[in-house]
Each structure stands twice: as C-alpha cells, then as structure tokens.
C-alpha cells in the first residue's frame, strides 16, 4: 500500500517526518514523502497538480506533520483534498496536533499524539487490511461529538529500533514555485535546504532533562508523566554507521548537526567513546546544542578534539529571577557565562539563544539580559526569539489569565519577529559592541532615555553594529569553525547565506500587526 506523508514547512529540514517515512519503508509500506514549501491555498494550478499526484499514487491514507505556524495551511489543504478524496483518511501528527488535538480534528480524521513511529505503523497496517484504526495507541478522534483519546504507547527506549534516514530521502517529492511536482534531487534539495545541503541533521538522543515553562517539552513531559525528560540514546555504533554512510554518499556535507536538546547530557565515558570513534571514522566538523549547566570542560575538550566547532547555548534571560520563577529553567547567568568561557577557551564558535518580549520581564530583568551579553566572551552570535506562547505549556496558561487576547497568536507568529523597541535594540547591540560603549549607553538610558546624548549613542551604535560588526562577527565564527582558514571559510560561506541573511534582515522588518483585544 502507498502511504503519503506531507510536509508544509518552508524548507526540507524535517527530521521527525523523515523518521516516520523510513520507519514505514523499513516495515514494508511504500511511503512517499511530499514537500509543499510553497503551498498557497489560492493557487488553483498548484493545487490541481497535488490532486493529480494523489490520483496517480493512490495512497491508502495521507499523513500531515505540522507545527503551529503550519496549521492554517494544513487545514486548508486537508479540507480541500477531502472534498476530492472523501474515502482517504487523513491523520495529523507533530507538536501542534499533540498540544491542540481538538482544534486539529476539525479538519483531520485522526490525530497522533507524541512519538509517532509505532502508531503510524499500526495505522498503515490497519488501513492496508481494511481494519478499524480506532483502537490504536496515541490516536485521538471525534466520536459522537466527543474527543476520544486512546492510551499512549510507552516512549521508545531503544532508539536503534528506529531506522536511520538519508540526507535526501528516498521516495521524496517536492512541489516547486511553478506548481509542478517532481522527484527530489540534489538541485531541489539544495534550493530548499536552509544550508544548501551542506549540513547533515542527526539525532543521537531523545528527551530533555528540563521542563521550561515556555517550551513544548513542557507539554510533552505532562503527556508522558515526565518520562520524556529521561534521555534515551542511540548506540554509538548505530549512529556512526549512519554518519559514515551520509558523508560517503554526499561529499558536499561540511558539518554534522546534532539536533539533541543537550548533546553533552551523556556521561563522560560515553562522550569519550563517541569522540574516539567519530574522529576516526566520520572526521567532519560537528555542531551541538547545549544547556549551560551541562557544559563540562573535560567533555568539551573531548568533543573539540573529535571535531566540535559550533555550539548553540541557551541563555534565554540574563535575569536569574526570570529563569527561576518564570521559566523554571534551573540554568542561570553564572552557568551561562561559565559555559561560554569554556567554549571560548577551546576556540569553539558559539550561538547564544535569547528570548525577548516576555510580558513578565521588568525593565531591570531586560537590562540584566543585556548585561549578560556584554559580559559574554567575544566573538559569539546572539540569536533573538520573540516569546511564543504555545498552548499546553505552563507559561501559556499563566499569560492567558492576564492577557487573554494573546490566545491564538502562536498560530501565525514568526518567533524571529521580535518587538522593535529601544531595549530590544540595545540588547541586540550588546552582543557586538564593546563593554565600555554599552555601559555608557545603558547609563545614559537610565538617566534619560529621551535625551539627545542617549539617542546619538544609540544611533551610531546601531549603525556600527549592523553595518560592520555583526557581519564581521558572523564571518569570524565561520572562520573559527574552519580552524582559522580563510580559504576554507570562503568555500563554506555560501552554505550560510540563506539562513544567515534571513535572520540578519529580520531586524529591519516591521513587526506584523495583530488584532488585540484588551
């Protein structure tokens, strides 16, 4: 039986859907993966080509994986296709259906909650044998106008049971801007990949030890009675075999990007064993995400020796009060600065995540974030995100009590689109300008934020930061990731352009206006 899995993301970087796709292929179902990065519900030409594709492939069911930003497109696509293919069941999965099943069942026939590999296989088996899928674990559906939720499968403990995927997935198709659907090839993959196919996304573990109130892991922890906070790992040999295959098949891969919430959560012996095998058999620079409290000098030195060149570290807020009482994060300013010092000592390029637009942050809290960035060892690249209030998280429930008009903003809010105001502008500059300059600017701001001296410093600081220091810092970090080689840095530079420019130019965009009711 053919199965059709659909992605509506603007790019083809969809590791979760790839895992489901290969799980079905590995278990005997002919899964097809269709990317619709340009989907427009008003484009009848493109939509007719989707209909022709489905007519030709005749899938037993259609699965759509989505985040909250893709909800409106997923609903429009599903509603329109159901008018044409009334006998084909539609199942939705991903983080948005997991946190909002009742909303999603307005359009979908079924919703899969949480980890989906076992459920999607059960569903495919049921549809292929004309069996009733309503007893399958993790599924939600509407029955007699009531939401029915089936029991949850336990989390998959042995991640080696999940097949590895390929950089360019087998049986994958993409609809281009011309509306035509073609089989995925290197050219189309490079066009729609954020880093032009030069970075391979890998997953070595699942789970996050934290339960931050702003994060979707917060709702997943509740769904699984906190068991999702336990770290489950793939075996070193299984992971290395995947990475060896990828770099041998695709020589254009310049970096391995580990998507784990916290790569170094593993114990020292595991890290050491992995690093020894990795540097012998894979030999590619790699990127990790880290929680400051888990950054350990000895582990970082092992990883650096094996090829670690980029790390993304979460500051989120420089205010310990906000981290402790609002985000319930358990990682504080001192932990962050210590982790950044370790990275600087090992000459590792660092990206620092910062959350802006938190309604519970006071001005002093925001200035503490600015100060933390001022104290961060240079060079580093700050990434700024506007706080998104996802339903099912503790922070969403807190904010809704005081700001109910913000109820649905996460459905269309771009989290890179932060508010354009003076403190946010200064916070961005704090990652690039010198300490003395920023201390003077903050002092003038505290004295008189409307004064001519402050406005002059703000203008010239912003100009210097945007035009010169920020682009230069980005290149400096790329050069660090290439061990100081200018030639190699220029070679890999094109792979950074799309994502780098996207984030760089977001600071100039006008914030999307939303309807608000107070």
Coordinates of C-alpha atoms in Angstrom, one line a residue:
X1 CA 0.0 0.0 0.0
X2 CA 1.2 3.5 -0.8
X3 CA 1.3 6.0 2.1
X4 CA 1.6 9.7 1.6
X5 CA 3.3 11.9 4.2
X6 CA 3.2 15.6 3.7
X7 CA 5.3 18.5 5.0
X8 CA 4.2 22.1 4.7
X9 CA 7.4 23.6 6.2
X10 CA 9.1 26.3 4.1
X11 CA 12.2 24.1 4.0
X12 CA 13.0 20.4 3.7
X13 CA 14.7 20.1 7.1
X14 CA 12.1 17.8 8.7
X15 CA 13.9 15.1 10.7
X16 CA 10.8 13.9 12.6
X17 CA 8.8 13.2 9.4
X18 CA 11.9 11.5 7.8
X19 CA 12.0 9.1 10.8
X20 CA 8.3 8.2 10.2
X21 CA 8.9 7.8 6.5
X22 CA 11.8 5.4 7.0
X23 CA 10.0 3.5 9.7
X24 CA 7.2 2.8 7.3
X25 CA 9.6 1.8 4.5
X26 CA 11.6 -0.4 6.8
X27 CA 8.4 -2.2 7.8
X28 CA 7.1 -2.9 4.3
X29 CA 4.9 0.1 3.4
X30 CA 5.6 2.1 0.3
X31 CA 5.8 5.5 1.9
X32 CA 6.0 8.6 -0.2
X33 CA 7.2 12.0 1.2
X34 CA 5.8 15.1 -0.4
X35 CA 7.2 18.6 0.4
X36 CA 5.0 21.6 -0.2
X37 CA 7.2 24.6 0.8
X38 CA 5.3 27.0 -1.4
X39 CA 1.7 25.9 -0.6
X40 CA -0.8 28.6 -1.3
X41 CA -4.5 27.7 -0.8
X42 CA -5.4 30.2 -3.5
X43 CA -3.1 28.8 -6.2
X44 CA -5.5 26.5 -8.2
X45 CA -2.8 25.4 -10.6
X46 CA -0.6 24.1 -7.9
X47 CA -3.5 22.5 -6.1
X48 CA -4.6 20.7 -9.2
X49 CA -1.1 19.2 -9.5
X50 CA -1.4 17.9 -5.9
X51 CA -4.7 16.3 -6.9
X52 CA -3.1 14.7 -10.0
X53 CA -0.2 13.4 -7.8
X54 CA -2.6 11.8 -5.3
X55 CA -4.7 10.4 -8.1
X56 CA -1.7 8.8 -9.6
X57 CA -0.2 7.4 -6.4
X58 CA -3.5 6.3 -4.7
X59 CA -2.3 6.4 -1.1
X60 CA -4.2 4.4 1.5
X61 CA -4.0 7.4 3.8
X62 CA -2.4 10.9 4.0
X63 CA -0.4 12.0 7.0
X64 CA 0.5 15.6 7.6
X65 CA 3.1 16.7 10.2
X66 CA 2.9 20.2 11.4
X67 CA 4.0 22.9 13.8
X68 CA 1.6 25.6 14.9
X69 CA 2.7 28.0 12.1
X70 CA 1.5 25.5 9.5
X71 CA -1.9 24.9 11.0
X72 CA -3.9 27.2 8.7
X73 CA -2.2 25.7 5.6
X74 CA -2.7 22.2 6.8
X75 CA -6.4 22.8 7.5
X76 CA -6.9 24.4 4.0
X77 CA -5.1 21.6 2.3
X78 CA -6.9 18.9 4.2
X79 CA -10.4 20.4 3.8
X80 CA -9.9 20.9 0.0
X81 CA -8.5 17.4 -0.5
X82 CA -11.3 15.7 1.5
X83 CA -13.8 17.2 -1.0
X84 CA -12.0 15.4 -3.7
X85 CA -10.8 12.2 -1.9
X86 CA -13.6 11.5 0.6
X87 CA -12.6 7.9 1.1
X88 CA -8.9 8.6 2.1
X89 CA -8.4 9.1 5.9
X90 CA -6.2 12.0 7.0
X91 CA -4.1 11.7 10.1
X92 CA -2.1 14.7 11.5
X93 CA 0.9 14.5 13.8
X94 CA 3.7 16.7 15.2
X95 CA 3.9 19.1 18.0
X96 CA 0.8 21.2 17.1
X97 CA -1.7 18.3 16.9
X98 CA -0.1 17.0 20.1
X99 CA -0.9 20.2 22.0
X100 CA -4.2 21.1 20.2
X101 CA -5.9 17.8 19.1
X102 CA -9.4 19.2 19.4
X103 CA -8.5 22.1 17.1
X104 CA -6.9 19.8 14.5
X105 CA -9.8 17.3 14.5
X106 CA -12.0 19.9 12.9
X107 CA -10.1 19.0 9.7
X108 CA -8.2 15.8 10.3
X109 CA -9.9 12.4 10.8
X110 CA -7.3 11.3 13.3
X111 CA -4.5 13.0 15.4
X112 CA -1.4 11.2 16.6
X113 CA -0.1 12.4 20.0
X114 CA 3.5 12.4 20.9
X115 CA 6.1 10.0 19.5
X116 CA 4.5 8.6 16.3
X117 CA 6.6 5.7 14.9
X118 CA 4.6 2.8 16.4
X119 CA 1.2 4.5 15.9
X120 CA 1.8 5.4 12.2
X121 CA 2.9 1.8 11.5
X122 CA -0.2 0.4 13.3
X123 CA -2.3 2.9 11.3
X124 CA -0.8 1.8 8.0
X125 CA -1.3 -1.9 8.9
X126 CA -4.9 -1.2 9.8
X127 CA -5.7 0.7 6.6
X128 CA -4.0 -1.8 4.4
X129 CA -6.1 -4.6 5.8
X130 CA -9.3 -2.6 6.0
X131 CA -9.3 -2.8 9.8
X132 CA -10.7 -0.2 12.2
X133 CA -7.8 2.0 13.4
X134 CA -9.7 3.5 16.3
X135 CA -8.1 1.2 18.9
X136 CA -4.5 2.3 18.0
X137 CA -2.5 3.8 20.9
X138 CA -1.7 7.6 20.8
X139 CA -4.7 8.3 18.5
X140 CA -7.3 10.9 19.0
X141 CA -10.5 11.2 17.1
X142 CA -14.1 12.6 17.3
X143 CA -16.9 10.2 18.1
X144 CA -20.5 11.4 18.7
X145 CA -19.1 15.0 19.0
X146 CA -16.8 13.9 21.8
X147 CA -13.0 13.8 21.8
X148 CA -11.7 10.3 22.2
X149 CA -8.1 9.8 23.4
X150 CA -6.5 6.4 23.3
X151 CA -3.8 5.2 25.8
X152 CA -0.3 6.3 25.0
X153 CA 2.5 3.9 23.8
X154 CA 5.5 4.0 26.1
X155 CA 8.4 6.0 24.8
X156 CA 10.7 4.0 22.5
X157 CA 13.6 3.2 24.8
X158 CA 15.9 1.5 22.2
X159 CA 16.4 4.2 19.6
X160 CA 18.3 1.7 17.4
X161 CA 14.9 0.2 16.6
X162 CA 14.2 3.4 14.5
X163 CA 15.9 3.2 11.1
X164 CA 18.3 5.9 10.0
X165 CA 17.2 8.2 7.3
X166 CA 19.1 9.6 4.2
X167 CA 20.2 13.1 3.6
X168 CA 17.9 13.3 0.5
X169 CA 15.1 10.9 1.4
X170 CA 14.2 8.0 -0.9
X171 CA 10.7 8.3 -2.5
X172 CA 10.5 12.0 -1.8
X173 CA 8.9 14.7 -4.0
X174 CA 8.7 18.4 -3.9
X175 CA 6.3 21.0 -5.5
X176 CA 8.3 23.9 -6.8
X177 CA 7.2 27.5 -7.3
X178 CA 5.9 26.7 -10.7
X179 CA 3.4 24.3 -9.1
X180 CA 5.0 21.2 -10.7
X181 CA 5.8 18.2 -8.5
X182 CA 9.0 16.3 -9.2
X183 CA 11.1 13.7 -7.5
X184 CA 13.6 15.3 -5.1
X185 CA 17.1 15.6 -6.4
X186 CA 20.2 17.3 -5.3
X187 CA 19.3 20.6 -7.0
X188 CA 15.9 20.9 -5.5
X189 CA 17.2 19.7 -2.1
X190 CA 19.9 22.4 -2.1
X191 CA 17.4 25.0 -3.1
X192 CA 15.0 24.3 -0.2
X193 CA 17.5 23.2 2.4
X194 CA 18.4 26.0 4.9
X195 CA 22.1 25.5 4.4
X196 CA 22.1 24.3 0.8
X197 CA 22.6 20.7 1.7
X198 CA 26.0 21.3 3.4
X199 CA 24.8 20.3 6.9
X200 CA 23.5 16.8 7.8
X201 CA 21.0 16.8 10.6
X202 CA 21.4 13.8 13.0
X203 CA 19.7 12.7 16.2
X204 CA 21.7 10.8 18.8
X205 CA 19.2 11.1 21.7
X206 CA 15.7 12.0 22.5
X207 CA 14.5 13.7 25.7
X208 CA 15.3 16.9 27.6
X209 CA 16.0 17.0 31.4
X210 CA 14.4 20.4 31.6
X211 CA 10.8 21.3 31.7
X212 CA 11.0 25.0 30.9
X213 CA 7.6 26.7 31.0
X214 CA 7.9 28.2 27.6
X215 CA 8.9 25.1 25.7
X216 CA 6.8 22.4 24.0
X217 CA 8.8 19.9 26.1
X218 CA 6.8 21.2 29.0
X219 CA 3.6 19.8 27.5
X220 CA 5.3 16.6 26.3
X221 CA 6.5 15.9 29.9
X222 CA 2.9 16.1 31.1
X223 CA 1.7 13.9 28.3
X224 CA 4.2 11.2 29.3
X225 CA 4.2 11.8 33.1
X226 CA 7.6 13.4 33.0
X227 CA 9.2 10.3 31.3
X228 CA 10.0 12.3 28.2
X229 CA 12.6 14.1 30.4
X230 CA 14.6 10.9 30.5
X231 CA 17.4 10.8 27.9
X232 CA 17.2 7.9 25.5
X233 CA 20.2 7.3 23.3
X234 CA 21.1 5.6 20.1
X235 CA 24.1 3.2 20.3
X236 CA 27.4 4.7 19.2
X237 CA 28.0 2.1 16.5
X238 CA 24.5 2.6 15.0
X239 CA 24.9 6.3 15.0
X240 CA 28.4 6.2 13.5
X241 CA 27.3 3.9 10.7
X242 CA 24.6 6.4 9.7
X243 CA 27.0 9.3 9.7
X244 CA 29.6 7.3 7.7
X245 CA 27.0 6.5 5.1
X246 CA 25.9 10.1 4.9
X247 CA 29.3 11.7 4.4
X248 CA 30.3 9.0 1.9
X249 CA 27.2 9.4 -0.2
X250 CA 27.1 13.2 0.0
X251 CA 30.7 14.7 -0.1
X252 CA 29.1 18.2 -0.1
X253 CA 28.3 17.7 3.6
X254 CA 30.6 20.1 5.5
X255 CA 29.1 19.7 9.0
X256 CA 27.2 17.2 11.1
X257 CA 24.4 18.9 13.1
X258 CA 23.2 17.0 16.2
X259 CA 19.6 18.1 17.0
X260 CA 19.6 16.7 20.5
X261 CA 18.2 19.1 23.1
X262 CA 21.5 18.7 25.0
X263 CA 24.2 16.6 23.4
X264 CA 26.6 16.6 26.3
X265 CA 24.0 15.3 28.8
X266 CA 25.7 11.9 28.3
X267 CA 28.2 10.8 30.9
X268 CA 31.9 11.4 30.4
X269 CA 32.7 7.8 29.4
X270 CA 30.0 7.8 26.7
X271 CA 31.2 11.2 25.3
X272 CA 34.8 9.9 25.3
X273 CA 33.9 6.7 23.5
X274 CA 31.8 8.5 20.9
X275 CA 34.5 11.1 20.2
X276 CA 37.2 8.4 19.7
X277 CA 35.1 6.6 17.1
X278 CA 33.8 9.7 15.5
X279 CA 37.2 11.3 14.8
X280 CA 38.5 8.0 13.3
X281 CA 35.5 7.2 11.1
X282 CA 33.5 10.3 10.4
X283 CA 36.0 13.1 10.5
X284 CA 33.7 16.0 9.9
X285 CA 33.2 19.2 12.0
X286 CA 30.1 19.0 14.1
X287 CA 27.5 21.2 15.8
X288 CA 25.7 20.6 19.1
X289 CA 23.0 22.2 21.3
X290 CA 23.9 22.6 25.0
X291 CA 22.3 23.5 28.3
X292 CA 24.8 25.7 30.2
X293 CA 24.5 23.6 33.4
X294 CA 25.7 20.5 31.5
X295 CA 28.7 22.1 29.8
X296 CA 31.7 20.4 31.3
X297 CA 35.3 21.4 30.4
X298 CA 36.6 17.8 30.1
X299 CA 33.7 16.8 27.9
X300 CA 34.1 19.9 25.7
X301 CA 37.8 19.1 25.3
X302 CA 37.0 15.5 24.1
X303 CA 34.4 16.9 21.7
X304 CA 36.7 19.7 20.4
X305 CA 39.4 17.1 19.7
X306 CA 36.8 15.0 17.8
X307 CA 35.6 17.9 15.6
X308 CA 33.2 20.1 17.7
X309 CA 33.2 23.6 16.0
X310 CA 29.8 25.2 16.7
X311 CA 27.6 25.1 19.8
X312 CA 24.2 26.6 20.4
X313 CA 23.8 27.6 24.1
X314 CA 20.6 28.8 25.7
X315 CA 20.8 31.9 27.9
X316 CA 17.1 32.8 27.4
X317 CA 17.2 35.5 30.1
X318 CA 20.1 37.1 32.0
X319 CA 17.8 37.5 35.0
X320 CA 18.0 34.7 37.5
X321 CA 14.6 35.7 38.8
X322 CA 13.0 35.2 35.4
X323 CA 14.9 31.9 34.8
X324 CA 13.9 30.5 38.2
X325 CA 10.4 31.8 38.8
X326 CA 9.0 32.4 35.3
X327 CA 10.8 29.9 33.1
X328 CA 11.6 27.3 35.9
X329 CA 14.7 26.6 34.0
X330 CA 17.4 25.7 36.5
X331 CA 20.1 27.4 34.5
X332 CA 21.3 30.8 35.5
X333 CA 23.5 33.7 34.4
X334 CA 26.6 32.3 36.1
X335 CA 26.1 28.8 34.5
X336 CA 25.8 30.5 31.1
X337 CA 28.9 32.7 31.5
X338 CA 30.9 29.7 32.7
X339 CA 29.8 27.6 29.7
X340 CA 30.7 30.5 27.3
X341 CA 34.1 30.8 28.9
X342 CA 34.8 27.1 28.4
X343 CA 33.8 27.4 24.7
X344 CA 36.0 30.5 24.2
X345 CA 38.9 28.7 25.9
X346 CA 38.5 25.9 23.4
X347 CA 38.1 28.2 20.4
X348 CA 34.6 27.0 19.6
X349 CA 32.1 29.1 17.7
X350 CA 29.0 29.8 19.8
X351 CA 25.4 30.9 19.1
X352 CA 23.5 32.2 22.1
X353 CA 19.7 32.0 22.3
X354 CA 17.9 34.9 23.9
X355 CA 14.1 35.2 24.4
X356 CA 12.6 38.7 24.1
X357 CA 9.1 40.1 24.6
X358 CA 8.3 38.3 27.8
X359 CA 5.4 40.2 29.4
X360 CA 6.6 39.2 32.9
X361 CA 10.1 40.7 32.5
X362 CA 10.5 44.0 34.1
X363 CA 12.8 46.6 32.7
X364 CA 15.6 45.6 35.1
X365 CA 15.3 42.0 34.1
X366 CA 15.7 43.0 30.4
X367 CA 18.8 45.1 31.3
X368 CA 20.2 42.1 33.1
X369 CA 20.0 40.1 29.9
X370 CA 21.7 42.9 28.1
X371 CA 24.5 42.9 30.8
X372 CA 24.9 39.1 30.5
X373 CA 25.6 39.6 26.7
X374 CA 28.0 42.4 27.4
X375 CA 30.0 40.1 29.8
X376 CA 30.0 37.2 27.3
X377 CA 33.5 36.4 25.8
X378 CA 33.8 37.5 22.2
X379 CA 33.2 36.6 19.5
X380 CA 29.7 34.9 19.7
X381 CA 26.5 35.2 17.7
X382 CA 23.3 36.1 19.6
X383 CA 20.0 34.7 18.2
X384 CA 16.9 36.6 19.3
X385 CA 13.5 35.0 19.5
X386 CA 10.2 36.6 20.4
X387 CA 8.4 34.6 23.2
X388 CA 5.8 32.3 21.7
X389 CA 3.0 31.1 24.0
X390 CA 2.3 27.5 22.9
X391 CA -0.9 26.0 24.3
X392 CA -0.3 23.2 26.7
X393 CA 2.7 24.9 28.4
X394 CA 2.7 26.4 31.9
X395 CA 3.7 29.9 30.6
X396 CA 0.8 29.9 28.1
X397 CA -1.7 29.2 30.9
X398 CA -0.1 31.9 33.1
X399 CA -0.2 34.6 30.5
X400 CA -3.8 33.8 29.3
X401 CA -5.1 34.7 32.8
X402 CA -3.8 38.3 32.3
X403 CA -3.6 38.7 28.6
X404 CA -6.4 36.6 27.1
X405 CA -6.2 38.5 23.8
X406 CA -2.9 36.7 23.0
X407 CA -4.7 33.3 23.0
X408 CA -4.1 32.3 19.3
X409 CA -1.1 34.5 18.3
X410 CA 1.2 31.5 18.2
X411 CA -0.7 30.2 15.1
X412 CA 0.8 32.8 12.8
X413 CA 3.6 34.4 14.8
X414 CA 7.1 34.2 13.4
X415 CA 9.3 33.7 16.5
X416 CA 12.1 35.7 14.9
X417 CA 9.8 38.7 14.6
X418 CA 10.5 40.4 18.0
X419 CA 9.2 43.8 19.0
X420 CA 11.2 46.8 17.7
X421 CA 11.9 48.9 20.8
X422 CA 14.8 50.6 22.4
X423 CA 15.7 47.9 25.0
X424 CA 15.5 45.2 22.3
X425 CA 17.7 47.2 20.1
X426 CA 20.2 47.7 22.8
X427 CA 20.1 44.0 23.7
X428 CA 20.9 43.1 20.2
X429 CA 23.8 45.6 20.1
X430 CA 25.1 44.2 23.4
X431 CA 26.3 41.0 21.6
X432 CA 28.5 43.0 19.2
X433 CA 29.6 46.4 20.7
X434 CA 32.4 46.8 23.3
X435 CA 31.7 46.7 27.0
X436 CA 32.6 50.4 27.7
X437 CA 30.3 51.6 24.9
X438 CA 27.4 49.5 26.2
X439 CA 27.9 50.5 29.8
X440 CA 27.9 54.2 28.8
X441 CA 24.8 53.7 26.7
X442 CA 22.9 52.0 29.5
X443 CA 23.9 54.7 31.9
X444 CA 22.5 57.4 29.6
X445 CA 19.4 55.3 29.1
X446 CA 18.8 55.1 32.8
X447 CA 19.4 58.9 33.2
X448 CA 17.2 60.0 30.3
X449 CA 16.0 57.6 27.6
X450 CA 14.7 60.6 25.6
X451 CA 17.9 62.6 25.8
X452 CA 20.0 63.7 22.8
X453 CA 23.2 62.0 24.1
X454 CA 21.5 58.7 24.5
X455 CA 19.8 58.8 21.2
X456 CA 23.1 59.8 19.5
X457 CA 24.9 56.8 21.1
X458 CA 22.0 54.5 20.2
X459 CA 22.0 55.6 16.5
X460 CA 25.8 55.3 16.0
X461 CA 26.0 52.1 18.0
X462 CA 23.2 50.5 16.0
X463 CA 24.8 51.7 12.7
X464 CA 28.2 50.4 13.6
X465 CA 26.8 47.1 14.9
X466 CA 24.5 46.4 11.9
X467 CA 26.8 47.5 9.1
X468 CA 30.2 46.3 10.3
X469 CA 30.5 44.3 13.5
X470 CA 27.6 41.9 13.1
X471 CA 28.5 40.6 9.6
X472 CA 32.2 40.5 10.6
X473 CA 31.4 38.5 13.7
X474 CA 29.5 36.0 11.6
X475 CA 32.5 35.5 9.4
X476 CA 34.8 35.3 12.4
X477 CA 32.8 32.5 13.8
X478 CA 32.6 30.7 10.4
X479 CA 36.4 31.0 10.3
X480 CA 36.7 29.6 13.8
X481 CA 34.6 26.6 12.6
X482 CA 37.1 26.1 9.8
X483 CA 40.1 26.2 12.2
X484 CA 41.2 29.7 11.2
X485 CA 41.4 29.0 7.5
X486 CA 40.2 31.9 5.4
X487 CA 40.2 29.9 2.2
X488 CA 38.1 27.1 3.8
X489 CA 35.8 29.7 5.3
X490 CA 35.1 31.3 1.9
X491 CA 34.5 27.8 0.5
X492 CA 31.7 27.1 3.0
X493 CA 30.3 30.6 3.2
X494 CA 27.6 30.2 0.5
X495 CA 26.0 27.5 2.7
X496 CA 25.4 30.1 5.4
X497 CA 23.9 32.7 3.2
X498 CA 20.2 31.8 3.2
X499 CA 19.7 31.3 6.9
X500 CA 22.2 34.0 7.8
X501 CA 20.5 36.6 5.7
X502 CA 17.1 35.6 6.8
X503 CA 18.0 36.2 10.5
X504 CA 20.1 39.3 9.7
X505 CA 17.3 41.1 7.8
X506 CA 14.6 40.2 10.4
X507 CA 15.9 43.1 12.5
X508 CA 14.8 45.6 9.8
X509 CA 11.4 44.1 9.2
X510 CA 8.3 45.8 10.5
X511 CA 6.6 43.7 13.1
X512 CA 3.5 42.1 11.9
X513 CA 0.5 43.8 13.4
X514 CA -2.0 41.6 15.2
X515 CA -5.6 42.2 16.3
X516 CA -5.6 42.7 20.0
X517 CA -8.5 43.0 22.4
X518 CA -7.9 44.1 25.9

